[in-house]
CSV table of C-alpha atoms in Angstrom, one decimal:
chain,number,residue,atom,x,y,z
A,8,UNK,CA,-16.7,-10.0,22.8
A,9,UNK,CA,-17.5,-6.5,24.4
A,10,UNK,CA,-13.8,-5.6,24.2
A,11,UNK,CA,-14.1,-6.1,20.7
A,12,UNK,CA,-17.3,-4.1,20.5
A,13,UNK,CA,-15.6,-1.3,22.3
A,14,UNK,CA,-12.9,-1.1,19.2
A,15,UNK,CA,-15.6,-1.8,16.1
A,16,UNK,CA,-18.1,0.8,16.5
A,17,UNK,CA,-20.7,2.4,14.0
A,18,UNK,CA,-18.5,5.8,14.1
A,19,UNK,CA,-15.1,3.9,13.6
A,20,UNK,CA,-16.4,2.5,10.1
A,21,UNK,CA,-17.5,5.5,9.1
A,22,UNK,CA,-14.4,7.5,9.8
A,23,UNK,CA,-12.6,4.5,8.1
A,24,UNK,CA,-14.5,4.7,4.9
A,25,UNK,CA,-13.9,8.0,4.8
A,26,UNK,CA,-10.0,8.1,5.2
A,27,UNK,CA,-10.0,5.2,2.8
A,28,UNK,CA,-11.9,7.0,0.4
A,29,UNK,CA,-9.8,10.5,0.9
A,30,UNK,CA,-6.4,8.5,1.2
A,31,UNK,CA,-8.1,6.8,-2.3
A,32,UNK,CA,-8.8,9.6,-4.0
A,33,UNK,CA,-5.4,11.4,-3.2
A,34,UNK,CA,-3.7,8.2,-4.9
A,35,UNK,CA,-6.3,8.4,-8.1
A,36,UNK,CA,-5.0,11.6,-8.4
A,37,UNK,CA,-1.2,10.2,-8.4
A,38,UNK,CA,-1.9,7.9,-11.3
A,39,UNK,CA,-3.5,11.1,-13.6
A,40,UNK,CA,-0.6,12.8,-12.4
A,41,UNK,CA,1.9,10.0,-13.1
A,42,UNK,CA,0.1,9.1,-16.9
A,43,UNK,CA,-0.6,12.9,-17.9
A,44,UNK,CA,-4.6,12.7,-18.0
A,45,UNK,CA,-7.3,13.8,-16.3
A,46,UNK,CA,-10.9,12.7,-17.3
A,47,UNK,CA,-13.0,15.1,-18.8
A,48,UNK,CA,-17.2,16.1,-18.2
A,49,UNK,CA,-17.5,13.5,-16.0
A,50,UNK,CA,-21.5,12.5,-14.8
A,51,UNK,CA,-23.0,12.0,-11.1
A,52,UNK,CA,-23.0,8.3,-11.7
A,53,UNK,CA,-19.0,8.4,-12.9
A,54,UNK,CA,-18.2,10.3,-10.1
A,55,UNK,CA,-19.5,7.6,-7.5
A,56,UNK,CA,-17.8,4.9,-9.7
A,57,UNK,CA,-15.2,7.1,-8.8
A,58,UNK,CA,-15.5,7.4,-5.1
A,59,UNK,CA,-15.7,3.4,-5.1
A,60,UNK,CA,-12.4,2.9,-7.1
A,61,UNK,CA,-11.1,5.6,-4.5
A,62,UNK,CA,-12.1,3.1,-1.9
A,63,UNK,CA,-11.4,-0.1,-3.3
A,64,UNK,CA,-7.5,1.1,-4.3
A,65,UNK,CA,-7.0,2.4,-0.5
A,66,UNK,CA,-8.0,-1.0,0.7
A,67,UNK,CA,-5.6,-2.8,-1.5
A,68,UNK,CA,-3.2,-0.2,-0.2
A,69,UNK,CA,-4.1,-0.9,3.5
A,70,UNK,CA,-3.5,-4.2,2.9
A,71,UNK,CA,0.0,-4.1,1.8
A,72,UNK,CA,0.5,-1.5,4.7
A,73,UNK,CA,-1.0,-4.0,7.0
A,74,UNK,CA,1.1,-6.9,5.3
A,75,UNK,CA,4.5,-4.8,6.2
A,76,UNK,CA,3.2,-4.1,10.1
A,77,UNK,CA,3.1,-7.9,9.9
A,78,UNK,CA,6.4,-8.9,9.0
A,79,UNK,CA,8.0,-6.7,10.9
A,80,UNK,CA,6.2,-8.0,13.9
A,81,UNK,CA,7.1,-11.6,13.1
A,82,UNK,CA,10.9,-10.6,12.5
A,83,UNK,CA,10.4,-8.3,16.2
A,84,UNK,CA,9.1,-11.4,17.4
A,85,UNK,CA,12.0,-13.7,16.3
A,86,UNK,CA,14.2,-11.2,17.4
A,87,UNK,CA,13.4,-10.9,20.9
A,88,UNK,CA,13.2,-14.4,21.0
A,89,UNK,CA,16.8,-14.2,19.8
A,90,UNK,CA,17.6,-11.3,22.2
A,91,UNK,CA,15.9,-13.3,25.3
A,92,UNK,CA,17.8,-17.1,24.5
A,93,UNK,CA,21.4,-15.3,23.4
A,94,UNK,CA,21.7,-12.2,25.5
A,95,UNK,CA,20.3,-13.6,28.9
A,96,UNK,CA,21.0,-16.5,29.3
A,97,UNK,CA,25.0,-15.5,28.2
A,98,UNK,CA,24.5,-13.3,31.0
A,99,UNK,CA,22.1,-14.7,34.0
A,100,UNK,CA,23.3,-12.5,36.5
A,101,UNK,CA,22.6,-9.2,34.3
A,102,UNK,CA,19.4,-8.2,35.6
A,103,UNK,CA,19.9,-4.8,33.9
A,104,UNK,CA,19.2,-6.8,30.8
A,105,UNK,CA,17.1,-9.0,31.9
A,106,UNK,CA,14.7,-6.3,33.3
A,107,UNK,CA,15.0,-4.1,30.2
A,108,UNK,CA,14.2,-7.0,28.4
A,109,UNK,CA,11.2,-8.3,30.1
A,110,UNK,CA,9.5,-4.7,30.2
A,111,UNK,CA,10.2,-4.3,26.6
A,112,UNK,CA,8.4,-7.4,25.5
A,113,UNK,CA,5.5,-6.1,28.1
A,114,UNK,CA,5.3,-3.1,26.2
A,115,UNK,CA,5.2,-4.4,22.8
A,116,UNK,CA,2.5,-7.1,23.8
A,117,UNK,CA,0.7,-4.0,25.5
A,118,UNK,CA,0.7,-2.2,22.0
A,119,UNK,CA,-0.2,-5.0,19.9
A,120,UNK,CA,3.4,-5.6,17.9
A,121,UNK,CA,4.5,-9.0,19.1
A,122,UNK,CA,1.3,-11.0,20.4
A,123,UNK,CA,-1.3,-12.8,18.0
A,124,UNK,CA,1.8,-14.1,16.4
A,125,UNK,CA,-0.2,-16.7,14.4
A,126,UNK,CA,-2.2,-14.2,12.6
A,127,UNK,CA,0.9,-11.9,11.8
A,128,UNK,CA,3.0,-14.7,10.6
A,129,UNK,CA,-0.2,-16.1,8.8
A,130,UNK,CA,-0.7,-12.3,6.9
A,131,UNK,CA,2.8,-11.8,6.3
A,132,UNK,CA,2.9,-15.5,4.6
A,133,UNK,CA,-0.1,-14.0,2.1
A,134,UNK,CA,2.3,-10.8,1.7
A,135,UNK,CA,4.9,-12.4,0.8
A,136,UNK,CA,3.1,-14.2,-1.9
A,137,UNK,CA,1.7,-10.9,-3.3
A,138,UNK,CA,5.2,-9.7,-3.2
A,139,UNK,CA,6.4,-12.7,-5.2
A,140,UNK,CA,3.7,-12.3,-7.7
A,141,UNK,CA,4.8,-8.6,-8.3
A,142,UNK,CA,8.5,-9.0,-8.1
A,143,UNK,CA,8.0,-11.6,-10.6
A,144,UNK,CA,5.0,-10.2,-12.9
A,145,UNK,CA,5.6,-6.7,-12.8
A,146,UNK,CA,9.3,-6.4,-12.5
A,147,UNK,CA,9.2,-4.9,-8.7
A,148,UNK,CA,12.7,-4.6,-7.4
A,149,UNK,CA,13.2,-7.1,-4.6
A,150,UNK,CA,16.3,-5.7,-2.8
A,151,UNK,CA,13.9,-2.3,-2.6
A,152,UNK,CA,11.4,-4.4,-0.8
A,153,UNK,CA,13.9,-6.0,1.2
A,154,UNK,CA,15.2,-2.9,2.5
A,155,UNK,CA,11.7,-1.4,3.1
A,156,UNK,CA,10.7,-4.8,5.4
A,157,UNK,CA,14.1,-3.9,7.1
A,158,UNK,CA,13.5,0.1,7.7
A,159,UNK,CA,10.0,-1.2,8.5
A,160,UNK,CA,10.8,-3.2,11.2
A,161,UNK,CA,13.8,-1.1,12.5
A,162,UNK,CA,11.0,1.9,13.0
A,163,UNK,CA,8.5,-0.3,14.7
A,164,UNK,CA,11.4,-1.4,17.0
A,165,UNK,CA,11.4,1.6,18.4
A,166,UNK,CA,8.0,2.3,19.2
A,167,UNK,CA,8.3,0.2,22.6
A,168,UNK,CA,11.3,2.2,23.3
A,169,UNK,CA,9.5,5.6,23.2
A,170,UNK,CA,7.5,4.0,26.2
A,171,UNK,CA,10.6,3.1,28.0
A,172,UNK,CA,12.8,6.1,27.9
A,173,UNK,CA,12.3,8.3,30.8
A,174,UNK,CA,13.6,11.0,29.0
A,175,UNK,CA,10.5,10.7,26.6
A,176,UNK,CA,7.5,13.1,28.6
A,177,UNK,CA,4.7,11.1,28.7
A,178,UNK,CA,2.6,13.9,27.1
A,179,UNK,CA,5.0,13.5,24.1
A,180,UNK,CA,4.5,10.0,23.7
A,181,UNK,CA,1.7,9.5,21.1
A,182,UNK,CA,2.8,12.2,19.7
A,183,UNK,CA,6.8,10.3,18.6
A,184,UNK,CA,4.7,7.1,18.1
A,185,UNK,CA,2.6,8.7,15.4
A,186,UNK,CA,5.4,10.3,13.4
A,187,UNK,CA,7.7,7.2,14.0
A,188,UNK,CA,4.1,5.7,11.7
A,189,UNK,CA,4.2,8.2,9.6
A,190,UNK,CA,7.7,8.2,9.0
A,191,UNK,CA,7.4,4.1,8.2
A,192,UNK,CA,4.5,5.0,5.7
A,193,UNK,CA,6.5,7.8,3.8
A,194,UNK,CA,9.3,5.5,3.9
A,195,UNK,CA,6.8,2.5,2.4
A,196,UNK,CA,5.9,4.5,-0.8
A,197,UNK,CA,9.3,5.6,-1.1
A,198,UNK,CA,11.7,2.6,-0.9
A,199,UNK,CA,9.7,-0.4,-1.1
A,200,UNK,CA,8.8,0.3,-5.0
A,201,UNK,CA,5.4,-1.2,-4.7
A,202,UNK,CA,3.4,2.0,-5.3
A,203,UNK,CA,3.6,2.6,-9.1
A,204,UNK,CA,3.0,-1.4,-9.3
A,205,UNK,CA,0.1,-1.6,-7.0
A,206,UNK,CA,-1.5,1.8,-8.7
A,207,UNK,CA,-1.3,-0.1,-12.0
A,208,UNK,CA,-2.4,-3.6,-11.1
A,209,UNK,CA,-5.4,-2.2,-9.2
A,210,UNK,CA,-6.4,0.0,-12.3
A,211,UNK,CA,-6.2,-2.7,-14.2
A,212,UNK,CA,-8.7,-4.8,-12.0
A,213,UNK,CA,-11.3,-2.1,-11.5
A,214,UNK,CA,-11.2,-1.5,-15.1
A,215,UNK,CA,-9.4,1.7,-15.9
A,216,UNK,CA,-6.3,0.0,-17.1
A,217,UNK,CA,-6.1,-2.6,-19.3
A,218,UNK,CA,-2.3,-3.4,-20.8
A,219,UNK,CA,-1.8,-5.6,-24.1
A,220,UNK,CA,-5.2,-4.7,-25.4
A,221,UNK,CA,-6.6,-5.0,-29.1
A,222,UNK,CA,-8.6,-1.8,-29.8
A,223,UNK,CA,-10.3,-0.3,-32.7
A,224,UNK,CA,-11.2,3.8,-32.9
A,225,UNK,CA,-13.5,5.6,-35.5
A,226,UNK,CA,-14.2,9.1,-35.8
A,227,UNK,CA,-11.5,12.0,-36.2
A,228,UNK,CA,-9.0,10.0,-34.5
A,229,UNK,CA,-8.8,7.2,-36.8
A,230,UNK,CA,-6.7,9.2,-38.8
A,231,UNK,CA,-3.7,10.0,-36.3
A,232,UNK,CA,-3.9,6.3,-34.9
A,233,UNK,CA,-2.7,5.1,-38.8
A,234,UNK,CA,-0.4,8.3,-39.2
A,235,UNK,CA,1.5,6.9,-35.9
A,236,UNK,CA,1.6,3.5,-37.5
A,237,UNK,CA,2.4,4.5,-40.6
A,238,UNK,CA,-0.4,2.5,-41.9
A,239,UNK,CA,-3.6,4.1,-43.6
A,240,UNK,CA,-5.7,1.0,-43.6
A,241,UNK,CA,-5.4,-0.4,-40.5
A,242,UNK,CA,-8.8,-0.7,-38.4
A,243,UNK,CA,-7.3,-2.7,-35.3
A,244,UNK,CA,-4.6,-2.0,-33.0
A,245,UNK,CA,-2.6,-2.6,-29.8
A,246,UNK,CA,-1.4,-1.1,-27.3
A,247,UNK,CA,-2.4,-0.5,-23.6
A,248,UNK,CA,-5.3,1.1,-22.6
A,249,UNK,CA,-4.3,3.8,-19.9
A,250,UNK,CA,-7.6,5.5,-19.0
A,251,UNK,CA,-10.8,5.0,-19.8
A,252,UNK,CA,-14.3,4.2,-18.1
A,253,UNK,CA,-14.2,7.5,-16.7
A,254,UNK,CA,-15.4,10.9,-18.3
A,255,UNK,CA,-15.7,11.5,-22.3
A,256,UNK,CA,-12.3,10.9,-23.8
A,257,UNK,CA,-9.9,8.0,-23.0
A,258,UNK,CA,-6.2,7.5,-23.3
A,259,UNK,CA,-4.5,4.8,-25.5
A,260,UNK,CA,-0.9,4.3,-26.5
A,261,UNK,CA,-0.5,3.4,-30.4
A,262,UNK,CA,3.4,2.9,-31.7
A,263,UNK,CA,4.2,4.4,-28.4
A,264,UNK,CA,2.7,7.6,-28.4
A,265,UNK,CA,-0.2,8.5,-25.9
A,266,UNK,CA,-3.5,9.3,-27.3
A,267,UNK,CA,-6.9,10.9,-26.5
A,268,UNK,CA,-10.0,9.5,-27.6
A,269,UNK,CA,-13.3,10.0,-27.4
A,270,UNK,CA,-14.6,7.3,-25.0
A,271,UNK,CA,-17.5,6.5,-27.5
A,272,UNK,CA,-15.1,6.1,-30.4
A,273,UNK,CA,-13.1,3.4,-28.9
A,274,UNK,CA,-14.1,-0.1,-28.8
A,275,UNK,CA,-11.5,-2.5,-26.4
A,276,UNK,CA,-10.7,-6.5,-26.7
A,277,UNK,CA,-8.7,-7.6,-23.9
């Protein structure tokens, strides 16, 4: 219990609420950037609705990061297993191998990647399933996850290695462990085709995206929502709703075409 006090501290959960917010904020910024939008004379209390979708997004994406480190420790795991029934025991009187072998699993038990196996394998089960649902509800490509998992695990393969290597200093260690990490995160958003998905689906469950909606708009707008339809009685439409809950104006597609409306203009069924 007091080891696990000495890793959960009052300044730990801080600093993590802060980077999740910050790492948050920097993807919120992604999705304005990526739909063309930016809110506009947003309030106090819009801004801390704000901060907590920040926060709620960067857990999500945490969790899928976490979900990854999993995996690849269950396929390290099964691996080495691999690597310790094959290799060895083809060759019992190897003890270059055999040595090699032993300190590398020391070493990855040491810094966490192959031990608590049950609670990897039992994370990277619930991954998998969130994968499935978005390979098969959002269109994710599979073989770009697949090849993420595999880069994934490749990278964290090494990690032991740095350890190992005489010809690493030790003063340089952490320093090749944390851009072997940062290399696997750029890596993440890049190849595993999850991040436009994820930024979407957890839009749409804090309430800034809704897709498929029915929507009516009064005011001004009115007008250029019928000339885009071609209809100049229409009163309800659909569409998906890009932006909105943040700021004065909202953005809504209609025949294809993004709009801007005024937030209190637009009334959403969804």
């Amino acid at each position: 219990m007091e080891r696990w006090r000495k890793y959960f501290t009052l300044n730990m959960a801080k600093n993590a609420y802060f980077i999740a917010t910050g790492l948050g904020v920097f993807i919120f910024m992604m999705y304005c950037l990526e739909v063309r939008f930016f809110p506009s004379k947003v309030s106090l209390s819009e801004i801390i609705f704000f901060l907590s979708i920040s926060a709620s997004f960067s857990l999500i994406l945490c969790f899928f990061l976490l979900g990854w480190y999993s995996v690849s420790s269950v396929f390290i795991y099964l691996l080495l297993s691999l690597v310790k029934l094959i290799v060895v025991r083809l060759n019992p009187f190897n003890k270059k191998i055999k040595n090699y072998v032993r300190k590398y699993e020391l070493v990855a038990n040491k810094l966490h990647i192959i031990n608590a196996f049950s609670a990897h394998f039992i994370i990277a089960i619930i991954t998998m399933l969130c994968v499935y649902k978005l390979v098969t509800d959002h269109g994710v490509s599979l073989p770009s996850i697949m090849i993420s998992i595999g880069i994934t695990t490749l990278f964290i393969a090494i990690i032991p290695n740095v350890y190992l290597d005489r010809r690493v200093k030790k003063e340089k260690r952490n320093f090749h462990v944390v851009s072997i990490a940062a290399v696997v995160i750029f890596l993440f958003f890049m190849l595993s085709g999850l991040t436009t998905s994820l930024i979407d689906t957890t839009m749409g469950m804090i309430g800034v995206r809704k897709e498929n909606a029915i929507y009516s708009i009064n005011g001004a707008e009115l007008d250029m929502a019928r000339y885009l339809t071609g209809n100049m009685s229409q009163l309800y439409f659909r569409g998906d709703v890009i932006f909105t809950g943040i700021g004065e104006s909202s953005l809504v597609t209609v025949n294809g075409k993004n709009v801007i409306v005024n937030t209190d203009h637009l009334t959403i069924a969804y």
